[in-house]
Amino acid sequence: AAGVIQSPRHLIKEKRETATLKCYPIPRHDTVYWYQQGPGQDPQFLISFYEKMQSDKGSIPDRFSAQQFSDYHSELNMSSLELGDSALYFCASSAPRAGGSGANVLTFGAGSRLTVL
Amino acid sequence: GDSVTQMEGPVTLSEEAFLTINCTYTATGYPSLFWYVQYPGEGLQLLLKATKADDKGSNKGFEATYRKETTSFHLEKGSVQVSDSAVYFCALSSGGSYIPTFGRGTSLIVHP
């Protein structure tokens, strides 16, 4: 079965550079989520998109932006990178919930590891 | 706000030992509770879930019971295998946005 695909898997950047991470959700999933997990930290919710519109915003820095495209893939753009941005970035997607109720189950990609030097 | 607290790892066990990973939560309303597992080099995968008090989620020999009175959702397995070595995340979602909040994860290492 198709899973959530993230690219690149590993990325090394210098401080103040820009990075872009890509995410391809499971077909027919209507919501995409981005999480950031620093070393030894919880995955922190950054932002989500429902049907290509931003739906929820978490602890995403102003230097970061994201969007979802017409083919439902999403990109996370990170500018003016700082050492503290080094982390594992997860993308996840979820299927429509019948009647908008029930447990919201996310399917995650394998993550993109960003290292800022 | 919502939060999840997990026991710190790593948890190191011998094969066939009994496993408990503690998870407690703080949330408004009545959250849904989840355990996700992350095997090396892979993304998080849903292991089991429970959506209301006293529900028991189970999968692959793992179980967790939604305890509202103690706000807990402890993960248990009667006999672990080497292949269970992974990082386990407790999570909850509540409210209208249903955005899951995760704990820090507990690493489990099972030796032959």
PDB file of C-alpha atoms in Angstrom:
ATOM      1  CA  ALA A   1       0.000   0.000   0.000  1.00  0.00           C
ATOM      2  CA  ALA A   2       1.170   3.526  -0.700  1.00  0.00           C
ATOM      3  CA  GLY A   3       2.568   5.378   2.292  1.00  0.00           C
ATOM      4  CA  VAL A   4       3.432   8.961   3.042  1.00  0.00           C
ATOM      5  CA  ILE A   5       6.576   9.864   1.114  1.00  0.00           C
ATOM      6  CA  GLN A   6       8.987  12.509   2.346  1.00  0.00           C
ATOM      7  CA  SER A   7      12.022  13.923   0.634  1.00  0.00           C
ATOM      8  CA  PRO A   8      14.831  14.399   1.101  1.00  0.00           C
ATOM      9  CA  ARG A   9      15.504  11.922   3.899  1.00  0.00           C
ATOM     10  CA  HIS A  10      18.607  13.803   4.979  1.00  0.00           C
ATOM     11  CA  LEU A  11      19.624  17.410   4.430  1.00  0.00           C
ATOM     12  CA  ILE A  12      22.629  19.376   5.597  1.00  0.00           C
ATOM     13  CA  LYS A  13      22.585  23.167   5.458  1.00  0.00           C
ATOM     14  CA  GLU A  14      24.619  26.070   6.753  1.00  0.00           C
ATOM     15  CA  LYS A  15      23.245  28.741   9.070  1.00  0.00           C
ATOM     16  CA  ARG A  16      21.168  31.384   7.319  1.00  0.00           C
ATOM     17  CA  GLU A  17      20.543  29.121   4.328  1.00  0.00           C
ATOM     18  CA  THR A  18      17.134  27.987   3.083  1.00  0.00           C
ATOM     19  CA  ALA A  19      15.720  24.484   2.976  1.00  0.00           C
ATOM     20  CA  THR A  20      12.615  22.933   1.437  1.00  0.00           C
ATOM     21  CA  LEU A  21      11.089  19.644   2.508  1.00  0.00           C
ATOM     22  CA  LYS A  22       8.498  17.812   0.456  1.00  0.00           C
ATOM     23  CA  CYS A  23       5.680  15.511   1.443  1.00  0.00           C
ATOM     24  CA  TYR A  24       3.431  13.317  -0.676  1.00  0.00           C
ATOM     25  CA  PRO A  25       0.399  12.139   1.334  1.00  0.00           C
ATOM     26  CA  ILE A  26      -1.522   8.940   0.896  1.00  0.00           C
ATOM     27  CA  PRO A  27      -3.966   9.231  -2.038  1.00  0.00           C
ATOM     28  CA  ARG A  28      -7.434  10.416  -0.981  1.00  0.00           C
ATOM     29  CA  HIS A  29      -6.209  11.634   2.405  1.00  0.00           C
ATOM     30  CA  ASP A  30      -7.595  15.128   2.868  1.00  0.00           C
ATOM     31  CA  THR A  31      -5.362  16.484   5.648  1.00  0.00           C
ATOM     32  CA  VAL A  32      -1.588  16.908   5.840  1.00  0.00           C
ATOM     33  CA  TYR A  33       0.357  17.689   9.010  1.00  0.00           C
ATOM     34  CA  TRP A  34       3.922  18.785   9.690  1.00  0.00           C
ATOM     35  CA  TYR A  35       5.724  17.992  12.944  1.00  0.00           C
ATOM     36  CA  GLN A  36       9.205  18.886  14.183  1.00  0.00           C
ATOM     37  CA  GLN A  37      11.088  16.608  16.573  1.00  0.00           C
ATOM     38  CA  GLY A  38      14.275  17.917  18.111  1.00  0.00           C
ATOM     39  CA  PRO A  39      16.778  15.558  19.779  1.00  0.00           C
ATOM     40  CA  GLY A  40      15.136  13.940  22.801  1.00  0.00           C
ATOM     41  CA  GLN A  41      11.998  16.034  22.331  1.00  0.00           C
ATOM     42  CA  ASP A  42       8.320  15.374  21.651  1.00  0.00           C
ATOM     43  CA  PRO A  43       7.171  15.738  18.074  1.00  0.00           C
ATOM     44  CA  GLN A  44       5.871  19.314  18.012  1.00  0.00           C
ATOM     45  CA  PHE A  45       2.990  20.189  15.719  1.00  0.00           C
ATOM     46  CA  LEU A  46       3.871  22.905  13.211  1.00  0.00           C
ATOM     47  CA  ILE A  47       1.003  23.298  10.765  1.00  0.00           C
ATOM     48  CA  SER A  48      -1.706  21.388   8.927  1.00  0.00           C
ATOM     49  CA  PHE A  49      -3.645  21.672   5.703  1.00  0.00           C
ATOM     50  CA  TYR A  50      -7.144  20.478   4.947  1.00  0.00           C
ATOM     51  CA  GLU A  51      -8.086  20.271   1.285  1.00  0.00           C
ATOM     52  CA  LYS A  52      -5.152  22.570   0.373  1.00  0.00           C
ATOM     53  CA  MET A  53      -6.120  25.269   2.877  1.00  0.00           C
ATOM     54  CA  GLN A  54      -4.221  25.890   6.103  1.00  0.00           C
ATOM     55  CA  SER A  55      -6.388  24.450   8.846  1.00  0.00           C
ATOM     56  CA  ASP A  56      -4.384  24.627  12.083  1.00  0.00           C
ATOM     57  CA  LYS A  57      -1.201  26.340  13.139  1.00  0.00           C
ATOM     58  CA  GLY A  58       1.071  25.220  15.934  1.00  0.00           C
ATOM     59  CA  SER A  59       4.534  26.304  16.982  1.00  0.00           C
ATOM     60  CA  ILE A  60       5.781  27.126  13.498  1.00  0.00           C
ATOM     61  CA  PRO A  61       8.393  29.920  13.459  1.00  0.00           C
ATOM     62  CA  ASP A  62       7.757  32.954  11.261  1.00  0.00           C
ATOM     63  CA  ARG A  63      10.840  31.941   9.238  1.00  0.00           C
ATOM     64  CA  PHE A  64       8.983  28.828   8.123  1.00  0.00           C
ATOM     65  CA  SER A  65       6.133  28.618   5.674  1.00  0.00           C
ATOM     66  CA  ALA A  66       4.231  25.776   4.132  1.00  0.00           C
ATOM     67  CA  GLN A  67       1.694  25.156   1.455  1.00  0.00           C
ATOM     68  CA  GLN A  68      -0.260  22.372  -0.136  1.00  0.00           C
ATOM     69  CA  PHE A  69      -0.480  22.155  -3.891  1.00  0.00           C
ATOM     70  CA  SER A  70      -3.242  21.120  -6.281  1.00  0.00           C
ATOM     71  CA  ASP A  71      -1.868  17.552  -6.398  1.00  0.00           C
ATOM     72  CA  TYR A  72      -2.062  17.494  -2.560  1.00  0.00           C
ATOM     73  CA  HIS A  73       1.651  17.315  -2.009  1.00  0.00           C
ATOM     74  CA  SER A  74       2.948  19.754   0.590  1.00  0.00           C
ATOM     75  CA  GLU A  75       6.185  21.647   1.018  1.00  0.00           C
ATOM     76  CA  LEU A  76       7.731  23.113   4.151  1.00  0.00           C
ATOM     77  CA  ASN A  77      10.013  26.043   3.419  1.00  0.00           C
ATOM     78  CA  MET A  78      12.525  27.086   6.052  1.00  0.00           C
ATOM     79  CA  SER A  79      14.579  30.266   5.702  1.00  0.00           C
ATOM     80  CA  SER A  80      17.374  31.910   7.703  1.00  0.00           C
ATOM     81  CA  LEU A  81      18.168  28.537   9.203  1.00  0.00           C
ATOM     82  CA  GLU A  82      19.451  28.424  12.767  1.00  0.00           C
ATOM     83  CA  LEU A  83      21.352  25.707  14.607  1.00  0.00           C
ATOM     84  CA  GLY A  84      18.222  25.046  16.659  1.00  0.00           C
ATOM     85  CA  ASP A  85      16.310  24.073  13.520  1.00  0.00           C
ATOM     86  CA  SER A  86      18.292  20.829  13.369  1.00  0.00           C
ATOM     87  CA  ALA A  87      15.625  18.196  13.869  1.00  0.00           C
ATOM     88  CA  LEU A  88      13.631  15.404  12.356  1.00  0.00           C
ATOM     89  CA  TYR A  89      10.670  16.757  10.392  1.00  0.00           C
ATOM     90  CA  PHE A  90       7.694  14.480   9.994  1.00  0.00           C
ATOM     91  CA  CYS A  91       4.860  14.782   7.558  1.00  0.00           C
ATOM     92  CA  ALA A  92       1.651  12.878   8.156  1.00  0.00           C
ATOM     93  CA  SER A  93      -1.697  12.572   6.464  1.00  0.00           C
ATOM     94  CA  SER A  94      -5.150  11.451   7.553  1.00  0.00           C
ATOM     95  CA  ALA A  95      -8.254  10.220   5.830  1.00  0.00           C
ATOM     96  CA  PRO A  96     -11.624  11.940   5.944  1.00  0.00           C
ATOM     97  CA  ARG A  97     -13.508  11.084   9.125  1.00  0.00           C
ATOM     98  CA  ALA A  98     -17.090   9.994   8.552  1.00  0.00           C
ATOM     99  CA  GLY A  99     -19.368  12.710   9.876  1.00  0.00           C
ATOM    100  CA  GLY A 100     -16.333  14.574  11.185  1.00  0.00           C
ATOM    101  CA  SER A 101     -16.227  12.399  14.277  1.00  0.00           C
ATOM    102  CA  GLY A 102     -14.134   9.523  15.572  1.00  0.00           C
ATOM    103  CA  ALA A 103     -10.465   9.166  16.365  1.00  0.00           C
ATOM    104  CA  ASN A 104      -8.152  11.021  14.006  1.00  0.00           C
ATOM    105  CA  VAL A 105      -5.506   8.486  12.930  1.00  0.00           C
ATOM    106  CA  LEU A 106      -2.389   9.863  11.279  1.00  0.00           C
ATOM    107  CA  THR A 107      -0.109   7.987   8.900  1.00  0.00           C
ATOM    108  CA  PHE A 108       3.429   9.282   9.062  1.00  0.00           C
ATOM    109  CA  GLY A 109       6.267   9.448   6.622  1.00  0.00           C
ATOM    110  CA  ALA A 110       9.748   8.295   7.597  1.00  0.00           C
ATOM    111  CA  GLY A 111      10.840  11.852   8.262  1.00  0.00           C
ATOM    112  CA  SER A 112      13.428  14.266   6.883  1.00  0.00           C
ATOM    113  CA  ARG A 113      16.467  14.852   9.051  1.00  0.00           C
ATOM    114  CA  LEU A 114      17.750  18.413   8.793  1.00  0.00           C
ATOM    115  CA  THR A 115      21.179  19.248  10.131  1.00  0.00           C
ATOM    116  CA  VAL A 116      22.184  22.903  10.319  1.00  0.00           C
ATOM    117  CA  LEU A 117      25.919  23.545  10.669  1.00  0.00           C
TER     118      LEU A 117
ATOM    119  CA  GLY B   1      -3.199  22.874  27.189  1.00  0.00           C
ATOM    120  CA  ASP B   2      -3.136  19.193  26.378  1.00  0.00           C
ATOM    121  CA  SER B   3      -0.055  17.237  27.340  1.00  0.00           C
ATOM    122  CA  VAL B   4       1.229  13.684  27.481  1.00  0.00           C
ATOM    123  CA  THR B   5       3.844  12.355  29.885  1.00  0.00           C
ATOM    124  CA  GLN B   6       5.650   9.108  29.243  1.00  0.00           C
ATOM    125  CA  MET B   7       8.168   7.227  31.310  1.00  0.00           C
ATOM    126  CA  GLU B   8      11.732   7.918  30.287  1.00  0.00           C
ATOM    127  CA  GLY B   9      13.708   5.302  28.463  1.00  0.00           C
ATOM    128  CA  PRO B  10      15.453   3.379  27.357  1.00  0.00           C
ATOM    129  CA  VAL B  11      13.601   0.379  28.683  1.00  0.00           C
ATOM    130  CA  THR B  12      15.829  -2.667  28.323  1.00  0.00           C
ATOM    131  CA  LEU B  13      14.299  -6.145  28.603  1.00  0.00           C
ATOM    132  CA  SER B  14      15.145  -9.712  27.816  1.00  0.00           C
ATOM    133  CA  GLU B  15      13.064 -11.583  25.269  1.00  0.00           C
ATOM    134  CA  GLU B  16       9.769 -12.928  26.708  1.00  0.00           C
ATOM    135  CA  ALA B  17       9.781 -10.419  29.564  1.00  0.00           C
ATOM    136  CA  PHE B  18       6.663  -8.435  30.510  1.00  0.00           C
ATOM    137  CA  LEU B  19       6.512  -4.859  29.271  1.00  0.00           C
ATOM    138  CA  THR B  20       4.847  -1.812  30.750  1.00  0.00           C
ATOM    139  CA  ILE B  21       5.363   1.700  29.421  1.00  0.00           C
ATOM    140  CA  ASN B  22       3.533   4.290  31.493  1.00  0.00           C
ATOM    141  CA  CYS B  23       1.614   7.159  29.938  1.00  0.00           C
ATOM    142  CA  THR B  24      -0.471   9.811  31.649  1.00  0.00           C
ATOM    143  CA  TYR B  25      -2.236  12.736  30.070  1.00  0.00           C
ATOM    144  CA  THR B  26      -3.794  16.105  30.709  1.00  0.00           C
ATOM    145  CA  ALA B  27      -6.610  17.200  28.436  1.00  0.00           C
ATOM    146  CA  THR B  28      -9.855  19.094  28.366  1.00  0.00           C
ATOM    147  CA  GLY B  29     -12.921  17.118  27.512  1.00  0.00           C
ATOM    148  CA  TYR B  30     -12.735  13.515  26.430  1.00  0.00           C
ATOM    149  CA  PRO B  31      -9.685  12.850  24.284  1.00  0.00           C
ATOM    150  CA  SER B  32      -8.942   9.917  22.058  1.00  0.00           C
ATOM    151  CA  LEU B  33      -5.760   8.129  23.091  1.00  0.00           C
ATOM    152  CA  PHE B  34      -3.170   6.444  20.908  1.00  0.00           C
ATOM    153  CA  TRP B  35       0.063   4.514  20.953  1.00  0.00           C
ATOM    154  CA  TYR B  36       2.313   4.923  17.941  1.00  0.00           C
ATOM    155  CA  VAL B  37       5.481   2.911  17.295  1.00  0.00           C
ATOM    156  CA  GLN B  38       8.551   3.958  15.336  1.00  0.00           C
ATOM    157  CA  TYR B  39      10.899   1.249  14.109  1.00  0.00           C
ATOM    158  CA  PRO B  40      14.452   2.265  13.151  1.00  0.00           C
ATOM    159  CA  GLY B  41      14.549   4.269   9.951  1.00  0.00           C
ATOM    160  CA  GLU B  42      10.768   4.383   9.590  1.00  0.00           C
ATOM    161  CA  GLY B  43       7.939   6.791  10.329  1.00  0.00           C
ATOM    162  CA  LEU B  44       5.516   6.542  13.223  1.00  0.00           C
ATOM    163  CA  GLN B  45       2.845   3.860  12.832  1.00  0.00           C
ATOM    164  CA  LEU B  46      -0.380   3.567  14.758  1.00  0.00           C
ATOM    165  CA  LEU B  47      -0.155   0.638  17.165  1.00  0.00           C
ATOM    166  CA  LEU B  48      -3.494   0.924  18.933  1.00  0.00           C
ATOM    167  CA  LYS B  49      -6.095   3.422  20.040  1.00  0.00           C
ATOM    168  CA  ALA B  50      -9.012   3.951  22.416  1.00  0.00           C
ATOM    169  CA  THR B  51     -11.689   6.572  22.072  1.00  0.00           C
ATOM    170  CA  LYS B  52     -13.579   6.474  25.364  1.00  0.00           C
ATOM    171  CA  ALA B  53     -13.142   5.598  29.010  1.00  0.00           C
ATOM    172  CA  ASP B  54     -12.589   1.907  29.814  1.00  0.00           C
ATOM    173  CA  ASP B  55     -11.959   1.064  26.146  1.00  0.00           C
ATOM    174  CA  LYS B  56      -9.068  -1.326  25.617  1.00  0.00           C
ATOM    175  CA  GLY B  57      -6.999  -0.966  22.481  1.00  0.00           C
ATOM    176  CA  SER B  58      -5.015  -3.995  21.356  1.00  0.00           C
ATOM    177  CA  ASN B  59      -2.776  -5.001  18.481  1.00  0.00           C
ATOM    178  CA  LYS B  60       0.140  -7.414  17.949  1.00  0.00           C
ATOM    179  CA  GLY B  61      -0.035  -8.567  21.568  1.00  0.00           C
ATOM    180  CA  PHE B  62       0.106  -5.017  22.931  1.00  0.00           C
ATOM    181  CA  GLU B  63      -2.743  -3.646  25.042  1.00  0.00           C
ATOM    182  CA  ALA B  64      -3.647  -0.352  26.678  1.00  0.00           C
ATOM    183  CA  THR B  65      -6.760   0.592  28.649  1.00  0.00           C
ATOM    184  CA  TYR B  66      -8.191   4.122  28.721  1.00  0.00           C
ATOM    185  CA  ARG B  67      -8.393   4.958  32.445  1.00  0.00           C
ATOM    186  CA  LYS B  68     -10.224   8.243  32.919  1.00  0.00           C
ATOM    187  CA  GLU B  69     -10.031   8.137  36.708  1.00  0.00           C
ATOM    188  CA  THR B  70      -6.228   8.019  36.635  1.00  0.00           C
ATOM    189  CA  THR B  71      -5.840   9.820  33.275  1.00  0.00           C
ATOM    190  CA  SER B  72      -3.609   7.010  32.101  1.00  0.00           C
ATOM    191  CA  PHE B  73      -3.118   4.819  29.043  1.00  0.00           C
ATOM    192  CA  HIS B  74      -0.296   2.451  29.949  1.00  0.00           C
ATOM    193  CA  LEU B  75       1.048   0.149  27.247  1.00  0.00           C
ATOM    194  CA  GLU B  76       1.553  -3.524  28.134  1.00  0.00           C
ATOM    195  CA  LYS B  77       2.712  -6.699  26.465  1.00  0.00           C
ATOM    196  CA  GLY B  78       2.976 -10.053  28.136  1.00  0.00           C
ATOM    197  CA  SER B  79       6.020 -11.365  26.271  1.00  0.00           C
ATOM    198  CA  VAL B  80       8.231  -9.059  24.231  1.00  0.00           C
ATOM    199  CA  GLN B  81      10.299 -10.097  21.236  1.00  0.00           C
ATOM    200  CA  VAL B  82      13.510  -8.705  19.804  1.00  0.00           C
ATOM    201  CA  SER B  83      11.459  -7.373  16.883  1.00  0.00           C
ATOM    202  CA  ASP B  84       9.512  -5.145  19.313  1.00  0.00           C
ATOM    203  CA  SER B  85      12.614  -2.992  19.763  1.00  0.00           C
ATOM    204  CA  ALA B  86      11.469   0.480  18.724  1.00  0.00           C
ATOM    205  CA  VAL B  87      10.425   3.863  20.091  1.00  0.00           C
ATOM    206  CA  TYR B  88       6.870   4.033  21.448  1.00  0.00           C
ATOM    207  CA  PHE B  89       4.900   7.292  21.512  1.00  0.00           C
ATOM    208  CA  CYS B  90       1.771   7.931  23.527  1.00  0.00           C
ATOM    209  CA  ALA B  91      -0.533  10.559  22.030  1.00  0.00           C
ATOM    210  CA  LEU B  92      -3.926  12.152  22.455  1.00  0.00           C
ATOM    211  CA  SER B  93      -6.255  14.217  20.369  1.00  0.00           C
ATOM    212  CA  SER B  94      -9.163  16.282  21.601  1.00  0.00           C
ATOM    213  CA  GLY B  95     -11.232  19.257  20.660  1.00  0.00           C
ATOM    214  CA  GLY B  96     -12.421  20.302  17.281  1.00  0.00           C
ATOM    215  CA  SER B  97      -9.063  20.305  15.503  1.00  0.00           C
ATOM    216  CA  TYR B  98      -8.137  16.724  16.405  1.00  0.00           C
ATOM    217  CA  ILE B  99      -4.440  17.574  16.140  1.00  0.00           C
ATOM    218  CA  PRO B 100      -2.568  14.868  18.085  1.00  0.00           C
ATOM    219  CA  THR B 101      -0.277  15.825  20.939  1.00  0.00           C
ATOM    220  CA  PHE B 102       2.616  13.432  21.477  1.00  0.00           C
ATOM    221  CA  GLY B 103       4.731  12.393  24.409  1.00  0.00           C
ATOM    222  CA  ARG B 104       8.517  12.293  24.113  1.00  0.00           C
ATOM    223  CA  GLY B 105       8.667   8.646  23.215  1.00  0.00           C
ATOM    224  CA  THR B 106      10.099   5.696  25.121  1.00  0.00           C
ATOM    225  CA  SER B 107      12.812   3.595  23.561  1.00  0.00           C
ATOM    226  CA  LEU B 108      12.437  -0.147  24.067  1.00  0.00           C
ATOM    227  CA  ILE B 109      15.425  -2.437  23.607  1.00  0.00           C
ATOM    228  CA  VAL B 110      14.816  -6.172  23.737  1.00  0.00           C
ATOM    229  CA  HIS B 111      17.800  -8.511  24.016  1.00  0.00           C
ATOM    230  CA  PRO B 112      17.723 -12.156  22.885  1.00  0.00           C
TER     231      PRO B 112
END
